[in-house]
PDB file of C-alpha atoms and ligand atoms in Angstrom:
ATOM      1  CA  UNK A  18     -17.981  30.017  22.186  1.00 74.00           C
ATOM      2  CA  UNK A  19     -19.583  27.932  24.951  1.00 87.00           C
ATOM      3  CA  UNK A  20     -22.214  25.362  24.141  1.00 95.00           C
ATOM      4  CA  UNK A  21     -24.942  24.536  26.661  1.00 94.00           C
ATOM      5  CA  UNK A  22     -26.540  21.540  24.959  1.00 94.00           C
ATOM      6  CA  UNK A  23     -23.946  20.186  22.583  1.00 96.00           C
ATOM      7  CA  UNK A  24     -20.566  18.612  23.120  1.00 97.00           C
ATOM      8  CA  UNK A  25     -18.521  20.080  20.241  1.00 98.00           C
ATOM      9  CA  UNK A  26     -15.077  18.531  19.732  1.00 98.00           C
ATOM     10  CA  UNK A  27     -12.874  20.269  17.142  1.00 98.00           C
ATOM     11  CA  UNK A  28     -10.895  17.886  14.913  1.00 98.00           C
ATOM     12  CA  UNK A  29      -8.320  20.384  13.649  1.00 98.00           C
ATOM     13  CA  UNK A  30      -7.631  24.040  14.379  1.00 97.00           C
ATOM     14  CA  UNK A  31      -8.949  25.093  10.960  1.00 97.00           C
ATOM     15  CA  UNK A  32     -11.809  22.834   9.965  1.00 98.00           C
ATOM     16  CA  UNK A  33     -14.105  20.116  11.271  1.00 98.00           C
ATOM     17  CA  UNK A  34     -15.748  19.194  14.567  1.00 98.00           C
ATOM     18  CA  UNK A  35     -17.561  16.141  15.882  1.00 98.00           C
ATOM     19  CA  UNK A  36     -20.788  16.888  17.720  1.00 98.00           C
ATOM     20  CA  UNK A  37     -22.369  14.805  20.453  1.00 97.00           C
ATOM     21  CA  UNK A  38     -25.456  15.262  22.607  1.00 95.00           C
ATOM     22  CA  UNK A  39     -28.246  15.634  20.065  1.00 96.00           C
ATOM     23  CA  UNK A  40     -30.724  13.256  18.412  1.00 97.00           C
ATOM     24  CA  UNK A  41     -31.288  14.525  14.869  1.00 97.00           C
ATOM     25  CA  UNK A  42     -34.318  12.289  14.325  1.00 95.00           C
ATOM     26  CA  UNK A  43     -36.252  14.587  16.714  1.00 94.00           C
ATOM     27  CA  UNK A  44     -37.344  18.162  15.950  1.00 93.00           C
ATOM     28  CA  UNK A  45     -34.596  20.621  16.913  1.00 92.00           C
ATOM     29  CA  UNK A  46     -35.407  23.110  19.638  1.00 93.00           C
ATOM     30  CA  UNK A  47     -34.227  26.702  19.243  1.00 94.00           C
ATOM     31  CA  UNK A  48     -31.160  26.165  21.410  1.00 95.00           C
ATOM     32  CA  UNK A  49     -30.060  23.021  19.556  1.00 96.00           C
ATOM     33  CA  UNK A  50     -30.608  24.722  16.186  1.00 96.00           C
ATOM     34  CA  UNK A  51     -28.663  27.775  17.273  1.00 96.00           C
ATOM     35  CA  UNK A  52     -25.731  25.744  18.638  1.00 97.00           C
ATOM     36  CA  UNK A  53     -25.546  23.523  15.537  1.00 98.00           C
ATOM     37  CA  UNK A  54     -25.611  26.600  13.297  1.00 98.00           C
ATOM     38  CA  UNK A  55     -22.902  28.260  15.380  1.00 98.00           C
ATOM     39  CA  UNK A  56     -20.750  25.113  15.247  1.00 98.00           C
ATOM     40  CA  UNK A  57     -21.192  24.926  11.466  1.00 98.00           C
ATOM     41  CA  UNK A  58     -20.176  28.569  11.016  1.00 98.00           C
ATOM     42  CA  UNK A  59     -17.165  28.051  13.269  1.00 98.00           C
ATOM     43  CA  UNK A  60     -15.938  24.655  12.001  1.00 98.00           C
ATOM     44  CA  UNK A  61     -17.362  24.643   8.433  1.00 98.00           C
ATOM     45  CA  UNK A  62     -18.097  20.910   8.486  1.00 98.00           C
ATOM     46  CA  UNK A  63     -19.635  19.085  11.434  1.00 98.00           C
ATOM     47  CA  UNK A  64     -20.041  15.365  12.017  1.00 98.00           C
ATOM     48  CA  UNK A  65     -22.547  13.370  14.047  1.00 98.00           C
ATOM     49  CA  UNK A  66     -22.500   9.665  14.983  1.00 98.00           C
ATOM     50  CA  UNK A  67     -25.282   7.115  15.477  1.00 97.00           C
ATOM     51  CA  UNK A  68     -28.048   9.085  13.778  1.00 97.00           C
ATOM     52  CA  UNK A  69     -30.539   6.605  12.305  1.00 95.00           C
ATOM     53  CA  UNK A  70     -32.609   8.854  10.055  1.00 96.00           C
ATOM     54  CA  UNK A  71     -35.583   8.220   7.785  1.00 97.00           C
ATOM     55  CA  UNK A  72     -35.747  10.326   4.616  1.00 97.00           C
ATOM     56  CA  UNK A  73     -38.412  12.475   6.282  1.00 97.00           C
ATOM     57  CA  UNK A  74     -36.248  13.060   9.360  1.00 97.00           C
ATOM     58  CA  UNK A  75     -33.217  13.806   7.176  1.00 98.00           C
ATOM     59  CA  UNK A  76     -35.236  16.392   5.226  1.00 98.00           C
ATOM     60  CA  UNK A  77     -36.761  17.883   8.392  1.00 97.00           C
ATOM     61  CA  UNK A  78     -33.287  18.384   9.876  1.00 97.00           C
ATOM     62  CA  UNK A  79     -32.069  20.004   6.644  1.00 97.00           C
ATOM     63  CA  UNK A  80     -35.150  22.234   6.489  1.00 97.00           C
ATOM     64  CA  UNK A  81     -34.214  23.759   9.843  1.00 96.00           C
ATOM     65  CA  UNK A  82     -31.393  25.514   7.953  1.00 97.00           C
ATOM     66  CA  UNK A  83     -33.253  26.666   4.844  1.00 97.00           C
ATOM     67  CA  UNK A  84     -35.261  25.548   1.836  1.00 97.00           C
ATOM     68  CA  UNK A  85     -34.288  22.234   0.291  1.00 97.00           C
ATOM     69  CA  UNK A  86     -32.613  22.356  -3.121  1.00 94.00           C
ATOM     70  CA  UNK A  87     -33.327  19.962  -5.973  1.00 91.00           C
ATOM     71  CA  UNK A  88     -30.045  18.663  -7.466  1.00 85.00           C
ATOM     72  CA  UNK A  89     -29.592  20.211 -10.922  1.00 84.00           C
ATOM     73  CA  UNK A  90     -27.453  17.343 -12.231  1.00 83.00           C
ATOM     74  CA  UNK A  91     -28.669  14.089 -10.650  1.00 86.00           C
ATOM     75  CA  UNK A  92     -32.269  12.903 -10.227  1.00 90.00           C
ATOM     76  CA  UNK A  93     -33.460  12.437  -6.647  1.00 95.00           C
ATOM     77  CA  UNK A  94     -35.483   9.507  -5.316  1.00 96.00           C
ATOM     78  CA  UNK A  95     -38.932   9.065  -6.943  1.00 94.00           C
ATOM     79  CA  UNK A  96     -40.807   9.655  -3.693  1.00 96.00           C
ATOM     80  CA  UNK A  97     -38.279  12.120  -2.208  1.00 97.00           C
ATOM     81  CA  UNK A  98     -36.954  14.275  -5.082  1.00 96.00           C
ATOM     82  CA  UNK A  99     -34.792  16.339  -2.672  1.00 96.00           C
ATOM     83  CA  UNK A 100     -32.909  13.195  -1.579  1.00 97.00           C
ATOM     84  CA  UNK A 101     -30.049  11.968  -3.798  1.00 96.00           C
ATOM     85  CA  UNK A 102     -28.604   8.474  -3.411  1.00 96.00           C
ATOM     86  CA  UNK A 103     -24.813   8.243  -3.076  1.00 96.00           C
ATOM     87  CA  UNK A 104     -23.880   4.691  -4.006  1.00 96.00           C
ATOM     88  CA  UNK A 105     -20.893   2.673  -5.192  1.00 97.00           C
ATOM     89  CA  UNK A 106     -20.470  -1.076  -5.679  1.00 97.00           C
ATOM     90  CA  UNK A 107     -18.648  -3.596  -7.858  1.00 97.00           C
ATOM     91  CA  UNK A 108     -20.418  -2.293 -10.983  1.00 96.00           C
ATOM     92  CA  UNK A 109     -19.528   1.371 -10.447  1.00 95.00           C
ATOM     93  CA  UNK A 110     -17.476   3.096 -13.133  1.00 90.00           C
ATOM     94  CA  UNK A 111     -17.193   6.310 -11.097  1.00 89.00           C
ATOM     95  CA  UNK A 112     -18.305   7.619  -7.716  1.00 92.00           C
ATOM     96  CA  UNK A 113     -19.776  10.983  -6.785  1.00 89.00           C
ATOM     97  CA  UNK A 114     -17.229  13.532  -5.627  1.00 91.00           C
ATOM     98  CA  UNK A 115     -13.971  11.889  -6.754  1.00 91.00           C
ATOM     99  CA  UNK A 116     -12.417  15.296  -7.430  1.00 94.00           C
ATOM    100  CA  UNK A 117     -12.166  18.300  -5.121  1.00 97.00           C
ATOM    101  CA  UNK A 118     -15.366  20.302  -5.467  1.00 97.00           C
ATOM    102  CA  UNK A 119     -18.040  22.331  -3.757  1.00 97.00           C
ATOM    103  CA  UNK A 120     -21.469  20.968  -4.593  1.00 96.00           C
ATOM    104  CA  UNK A 121     -23.141  22.422  -7.667  1.00 96.00           C
ATOM    105  CA  UNK A 122     -21.040  25.557  -7.861  1.00 97.00           C
ATOM    106  CA  UNK A 123     -22.373  25.639 -11.466  1.00 97.00           C
ATOM    107  CA  UNK A 124     -25.804  26.688 -10.139  1.00 96.00           C
ATOM    108  CA  UNK A 125     -26.750  30.393 -10.196  1.00 97.00           C
ATOM    109  CA  UNK A 126     -27.231  30.074  -6.426  1.00 97.00           C
ATOM    110  CA  UNK A 127     -25.061  27.155  -5.273  1.00 97.00           C
ATOM    111  CA  UNK A 128     -26.317  25.245  -2.207  1.00 97.00           C
ATOM    112  CA  UNK A 129     -25.596  26.692   1.229  1.00 98.00           C
ATOM    113  CA  UNK A 130     -24.928  23.252   2.632  1.00 98.00           C
ATOM    114  CA  UNK A 131     -25.111  19.523   2.090  1.00 98.00           C
ATOM    115  CA  UNK A 132     -26.098  16.861   4.594  1.00 98.00           C
ATOM    116  CA  UNK A 133     -24.890  13.333   3.898  1.00 98.00           C
ATOM    117  CA  UNK A 134     -26.078  10.329   5.889  1.00 98.00           C
ATOM    118  CA  UNK A 135     -24.335   6.989   5.293  1.00 98.00           C
ATOM    119  CA  UNK A 136     -25.971   3.651   6.024  1.00 97.00           C
ATOM    120  CA  UNK A 137     -23.628   1.123   4.368  1.00 97.00           C
ATOM    121  CA  UNK A 138     -19.825   1.344   4.537  1.00 97.00           C
ATOM    122  CA  UNK A 139     -16.957  -0.802   3.365  1.00 97.00           C
ATOM    123  CA  UNK A 140     -14.923  -2.523   6.101  1.00 96.00           C
ATOM    124  CA  UNK A 141     -12.017  -0.216   5.282  1.00 96.00           C
ATOM    125  CA  UNK A 142     -11.674   3.061   3.391  1.00 97.00           C
ATOM    126  CA  UNK A 143     -14.353   5.284   1.882  1.00 97.00           C
ATOM    127  CA  UNK A 144     -13.344   8.359   3.919  1.00 98.00           C
ATOM    128  CA  UNK A 145     -14.250  11.869   2.822  1.00 98.00           C
ATOM    129  CA  UNK A 146     -11.751  14.746   2.896  1.00 98.00           C
ATOM    130  CA  UNK A 147     -12.904  18.312   3.499  1.00 98.00           C
ATOM    131  CA  UNK A 148     -10.863  21.456   2.814  1.00 98.00           C
ATOM    132  CA  UNK A 149     -11.342  24.917   4.331  1.00 98.00           C
ATOM    133  CA  UNK A 150     -11.516  27.604   1.662  1.00 98.00           C
ATOM    134  CA  UNK A 151     -10.972  30.227   4.381  1.00 98.00           C
ATOM    135  CA  UNK A 152      -7.641  28.561   5.182  1.00 98.00           C
ATOM    136  CA  UNK A 153      -6.791  28.287   1.471  1.00 98.00           C
ATOM    137  CA  UNK A 154      -7.492  32.003   0.971  1.00 98.00           C
ATOM    138  CA  UNK A 155      -5.723  33.095   4.157  1.00 98.00           C
ATOM    139  CA  UNK A 156      -2.553  31.235   3.091  1.00 98.00           C
ATOM    140  CA  UNK A 157      -2.194  33.246  -0.137  1.00 98.00           C
ATOM    141  CA  UNK A 158       0.217  36.183  -0.256  1.00 98.00           C
ATOM    142  CA  UNK A 159      -1.253  39.725  -0.071  1.00 98.00           C
ATOM    143  CA  UNK A 160      -0.216  40.286  -3.718  1.00 98.00           C
ATOM    144  CA  UNK A 161      -2.010  37.129  -4.905  1.00 98.00           C
ATOM    145  CA  UNK A 162      -5.110  38.063  -2.886  1.00 98.00           C
ATOM    146  CA  UNK A 163      -5.162  41.501  -4.552  1.00 98.00           C
ATOM    147  CA  UNK A 164      -4.728  39.903  -7.994  1.00 98.00           C
ATOM    148  CA  UNK A 165      -7.585  37.416  -7.476  1.00 98.00           C
ATOM    149  CA  UNK A 166     -10.013  39.809  -5.768  1.00 98.00           C
ATOM    150  CA  UNK A 167     -11.618  41.404  -8.901  1.00 98.00           C
ATOM    151  CA  UNK A 168     -11.752  38.165 -10.949  1.00 98.00           C
ATOM    152  CA  UNK A 169     -14.737  35.992 -11.802  1.00 98.00           C
ATOM    153  CA  UNK A 170     -14.745  32.407 -13.061  1.00 98.00           C
ATOM    154  CA  UNK A 171     -17.055  30.143 -15.060  1.00 98.00           C
ATOM    155  CA  UNK A 172     -18.474  27.107 -13.224  1.00 98.00           C
ATOM    156  CA  UNK A 173     -19.833  24.649 -15.795  1.00 96.00           C
ATOM    157  CA  UNK A 174     -21.982  21.608 -14.974  1.00 94.00           C
ATOM    158  CA  UNK A 175     -22.014  20.322 -18.564  1.00 92.00           C
ATOM    159  CA  UNK A 176     -18.661  18.518 -18.677  1.00 89.00           C
ATOM    160  CA  UNK A 177     -19.315  17.076 -15.190  1.00 88.00           C
ATOM    161  CA  UNK A 178     -22.747  15.588 -15.877  1.00 86.00           C
ATOM    162  CA  UNK A 179     -22.229  14.724 -19.565  1.00 85.00           C
ATOM    163  CA  UNK A 180     -19.294  12.541 -18.458  1.00 83.00           C
ATOM    164  CA  UNK A 181     -21.669  10.717 -16.093  1.00 83.00           C
ATOM    165  CA  UNK A 182     -24.685  10.663 -18.454  1.00 83.00           C
ATOM    166  CA  UNK A 183     -23.144  10.590 -21.976  1.00 81.00           C
ATOM    167  CA  UNK A 184     -26.543  10.059 -23.648  1.00 78.00           C
ATOM    168  CA  UNK A 185     -28.156  13.020 -21.919  1.00 81.00           C
ATOM    169  CA  UNK A 186     -29.466  15.790 -24.165  1.00 85.00           C
ATOM    170  CA  UNK A 187     -30.027  18.016 -21.137  1.00 87.00           C
ATOM    171  CA  UNK A 188     -28.185  21.311 -20.754  1.00 89.00           C
ATOM    172  CA  UNK A 189     -26.747  21.701 -17.264  1.00 91.00           C
ATOM    173  CA  UNK A 190     -26.212  24.992 -15.387  1.00 94.00           C
ATOM    174  CA  UNK A 191     -23.189  27.153 -16.240  1.00 97.00           C
ATOM    175  CA  UNK A 192     -22.630  30.369 -14.266  1.00 98.00           C
ATOM    176  CA  UNK A 193     -19.906  32.818 -13.329  1.00 98.00           C
ATOM    177  CA  UNK A 194     -19.016  33.560  -9.698  1.00 98.00           C
ATOM    178  CA  UNK A 195     -16.351  35.654  -7.960  1.00 98.00           C
ATOM    179  CA  UNK A 196     -13.007  33.866  -7.514  1.00 98.00           C
ATOM    180  CA  UNK A 197     -12.825  35.325  -3.999  1.00 98.00           C
ATOM    181  CA  UNK A 198     -16.146  35.139  -2.236  1.00 98.00           C
ATOM    182  CA  UNK A 199     -17.324  36.731   1.025  1.00 98.00           C
ATOM    183  CA  UNK A 200     -19.244  34.400   3.333  1.00 98.00           C
ATOM    184  CA  UNK A 201     -22.708  35.915   3.895  1.00 98.00           C
ATOM    185  CA  UNK A 202     -22.810  34.998   7.601  1.00 98.00           C
ATOM    186  CA  UNK A 203     -19.228  35.189   8.880  1.00 98.00           C
ATOM    187  CA  UNK A 204     -18.105  37.983   6.538  1.00 98.00           C
ATOM    188  CA  UNK A 205     -14.811  36.127   5.960  1.00 98.00           C
ATOM    189  CA  UNK A 206     -13.201  35.978   2.516  1.00 98.00           C
ATOM    190  CA  UNK A 207     -12.595  32.620   0.893  1.00 98.00           C
ATOM    191  CA  UNK A 208     -11.426  31.007  -2.318  1.00 98.00           C
ATOM    192  CA  UNK A 209     -14.313  29.919  -4.559  1.00 98.00           C
ATOM    193  CA  UNK A 210     -12.922  27.897  -7.482  1.00 98.00           C
ATOM    194  CA  UNK A 211     -12.851  24.107  -7.676  1.00 98.00           C
ATOM    195  CA  UNK A 212     -11.376  21.526 -10.012  1.00 97.00           C
ATOM    196  CA  UNK A 213     -14.699  19.844 -10.865  1.00 96.00           C
ATOM    197  CA  UNK A 214     -16.776  22.747 -12.078  1.00 97.00           C
ATOM    198  CA  UNK A 215     -14.501  25.768 -12.622  1.00 98.00           C
ATOM    199  CA  UNK A 216     -13.321  25.958 -16.234  1.00 97.00           C
ATOM    200  CA  UNK A 217     -12.202  29.502 -16.961  1.00 98.00           C
ATOM    201  CA  UNK A 218     -11.285  32.820 -15.339  1.00 98.00           C
ATOM    202  CA  UNK A 219     -13.244  35.346 -17.383  1.00 98.00           C
ATOM    203  CA  UNK A 220     -10.871  38.315 -17.203  1.00 98.00           C
ATOM    204  CA  UNK A 221      -7.714  36.384 -18.254  1.00 98.00           C
ATOM    205  CA  UNK A 222      -6.514  34.907 -21.547  1.00 98.00           C
ATOM    206  CA  UNK A 223      -7.068  31.171 -21.996  1.00 98.00           C
ATOM    207  CA  UNK A 224      -3.417  30.384 -21.183  1.00 98.00           C
ATOM    208  CA  UNK A 225      -3.339  32.708 -18.161  1.00 98.00           C
ATOM    209  CA  UNK A 226      -6.603  31.238 -16.909  1.00 98.00           C
ATOM    210  CA  UNK A 227      -5.282  27.658 -17.218  1.00 98.00           C
ATOM    211  CA  UNK A 228      -2.111  28.556 -15.331  1.00 98.00           C
ATOM    212  CA  UNK A 229      -3.827  30.364 -12.463  1.00 98.00           C
ATOM    213  CA  UNK A 230      -6.526  27.686 -12.084  1.00 98.00           C
ATOM    214  CA  UNK A 231      -3.877  24.936 -12.080  1.00 98.00           C
ATOM    215  CA  UNK A 232      -2.077  26.785  -9.278  1.00 98.00           C
ATOM    216  CA  UNK A 233      -5.283  27.302  -7.254  1.00 98.00           C
ATOM    217  CA  UNK A 234      -6.475  23.692  -7.698  1.00 98.00           C
ATOM    218  CA  UNK A 235      -3.107  22.476  -6.453  1.00 98.00           C
ATOM    219  CA  UNK A 236      -3.148  24.987  -3.586  1.00 98.00           C
ATOM    220  CA  UNK A 237      -6.483  23.550  -2.352  1.00 98.00           C
ATOM    221  CA  UNK A 238      -4.847  20.093  -2.079  1.00 98.00           C
ATOM    222  CA  UNK A 239      -2.550  21.269   0.753  1.00 98.00           C
ATOM    223  CA  UNK A 240      -3.273  18.942   3.736  1.00 98.00           C
ATOM    224  CA  UNK A 241      -2.829  21.897   6.119  1.00 98.00           C
ATOM    225  CA  UNK A 242      -6.329  23.017   5.076  1.00 98.00           C
ATOM    226  CA  UNK A 243      -7.962  19.574   5.491  1.00 98.00           C
ATOM    227  CA  UNK A 244      -9.854  17.299   7.812  1.00 98.00           C
ATOM    228  CA  UNK A 245     -10.501  13.630   7.018  1.00 98.00           C
ATOM    229  CA  UNK A 246     -13.678  11.903   8.177  1.00 98.00           C
ATOM    230  CA  UNK A 247     -13.936   8.161   8.766  1.00 98.00           C
ATOM    231  CA  UNK A 248     -17.533   7.091   8.372  1.00 98.00           C
ATOM    232  CA  UNK A 249     -19.451   4.546  10.406  1.00 97.00           C
ATOM    233  CA  UNK A 250     -22.979   3.278   9.871  1.00 97.00           C
ATOM    234  CA  UNK A 251     -25.404   6.166  10.626  1.00 98.00           C
ATOM    235  CA  UNK A 252     -22.754   8.879  10.620  1.00 98.00           C
ATOM    236  CA  UNK A 253     -23.906  12.204   9.258  1.00 98.00           C
ATOM    237  CA  UNK A 254     -21.803  15.043   7.829  1.00 98.00           C
ATOM    238  CA  UNK A 255     -23.131  18.578   7.383  1.00 98.00           C
ATOM    239  CA  UNK A 256     -20.822  20.855   5.394  1.00 98.00           C
ATOM    240  CA  UNK A 257     -21.069  24.554   4.632  1.00 98.00           C
ATOM    241  CA  UNK A 258     -20.761  24.342   0.869  1.00 98.00           C
ATOM    242  CA  UNK A 259     -19.896  28.041   0.590  1.00 98.00           C
ATOM    243  CA  UNK A 260     -16.556  27.793   2.396  1.00 98.00           C
ATOM    244  CA  UNK A 261     -15.469  24.154   1.963  1.00 98.00           C
ATOM    245  CA  UNK A 262     -14.617  21.669  -0.743  1.00 98.00           C
ATOM    246  CA  UNK A 263     -14.679  17.905  -0.380  1.00 98.00           C
ATOM    247  CA  UNK A 264     -13.230  14.794  -1.995  1.00 98.00           C
ATOM    248  CA  UNK A 265     -14.716  11.298  -1.667  1.00 97.00           C
ATOM    249  CA  UNK A 266     -11.939   8.692  -1.572  1.00 97.00           C
ATOM    250  CA  UNK A 267     -12.732   5.601  -3.708  1.00 97.00           C
ATOM    251  CA  UNK A 268     -10.242   3.169  -2.208  1.00 97.00           C
ATOM    252  CA  UNK A 269     -12.724   0.369  -1.416  1.00 97.00           C
ATOM    253  CA  UNK A 270     -13.699  -1.019  -4.837  1.00 97.00           C
ATOM    254  CA  UNK A 271     -15.456  -3.490  -5.261  1.00 97.00           C
ATOM    255  CA  UNK A 272     -17.135  -3.033  -1.853  1.00 97.00           C
ATOM    256  CA  UNK A 273     -20.424  -1.241  -1.296  1.00 97.00           C
ATOM    257  CA  UNK A 274     -20.687   2.273   0.126  1.00 98.00           C
ATOM    258  CA  UNK A 275     -24.139   3.826   0.263  1.00 98.00           C
ATOM    259  CA  UNK A 276     -26.034   6.763   1.727  1.00 98.00           C
ATOM    260  CA  UNK A 277     -28.302   9.696   1.006  1.00 98.00           C
ATOM    261  CA  UNK A 278     -27.647  13.404   0.589  1.00 97.00           C
ATOM    262  CA  UNK A 279     -29.945  16.389   0.985  1.00 97.00           C
ATOM    263  CA  UNK A 280     -28.883  19.910   0.021  1.00 97.00           C
ATOM    264  CA  UNK A 281     -29.980  23.199   1.546  1.00 98.00           C
ATOM    265  CA  UNK A 282     -30.560  26.062  -0.898  1.00 97.00           C
ATOM    266  CA  UNK A 283     -28.030  28.889  -1.002  1.00 97.00           C
ATOM    267  CA  UNK A 284     -27.699  32.372  -2.456  1.00 96.00           C
ATOM    268  CA  UNK A 285     -25.782  34.193  -5.161  1.00 97.00           C
ATOM    269  CA  UNK A 286     -22.077  34.435  -4.261  1.00 97.00           C
ATOM    270  CA  UNK A 287     -20.683  37.956  -3.855  1.00 97.00           C
TER     271      UNK A 287
HETATM  272  C1  LIG B   2     -20.407  14.136  -2.511  1.00 87.06           C
HETATM  273  O1  LIG B   2     -21.390  14.712  -2.038  1.00 87.06           O
HETATM  274  O2  LIG B   2     -19.644  14.705  -3.281  1.00 87.06           O
HETATM  275  C2  LIG B   2     -20.119  12.721  -2.067  1.00 87.06           C
HETATM  276  C3  LIG B   2     -19.358  12.721  -0.803  1.00 87.06           C
HETATM  277  C4  LIG B   2     -19.100  11.336  -0.308  1.00 87.06           C
HETATM  278  O3  LIG B   2     -19.590  10.350  -0.882  1.00 87.06           O
HETATM  279  O4  LIG B   2     -18.393  11.200   0.689  1.00 87.06           O
END
């Protein structure tokens, strides 16, 4: 793929690219949109530097790729309900995304993508790891792929958000999705279970389900499928939530790390 406008620099062979040559605070022209979309489909997570964005500009950029989703577990900002604050400091008891996950896989239609803009970073640490679920699927043996193909799994938001909000009386989304999903744009198969939300493989006994999920959660941790992003002030990451998982490293306590995330609506996995 050749890019006319953008300078796209892959970070690994399997996942991740840094993108230069575009100002995301300005409306995207057709060519810029098309090249960013192509880079996202090719590299699954793309990173931009030095993008000072207002909430409106952040949302406008996200809207180029689809409708905005309202987070089903965490309340957005009062005046921008589609924008969720990501924040940790010396009072934090947990941080968002400390386990491998794809965002809101508990939703009936999990988000297509998430766009995270960071404005305050610790001096050291606070990286985010991303894993390619294409690479995780491709690395399985043909026999394991055949075994997983017809299975579905439960993705439950209740244990995730009740741990964060113990006093909440709210019921959070809980839905079943295929264990092996086909990406609606690329047509590639990928692994779609994660250690935050996925609780049970429907077609297996409880013990079988625990064993196979333990294997798959460990499989996803293989660094051969990963890229690691080191944030700077005004960095922005845009990940395709359908074919990646991510893990926010909390190695900077008690320092402050802060930013905002917007999610783009997705569709029902098949
Ligand atoms: C998240 O969206 O899970 C948080 C990611 C991060 O803070 O790096």
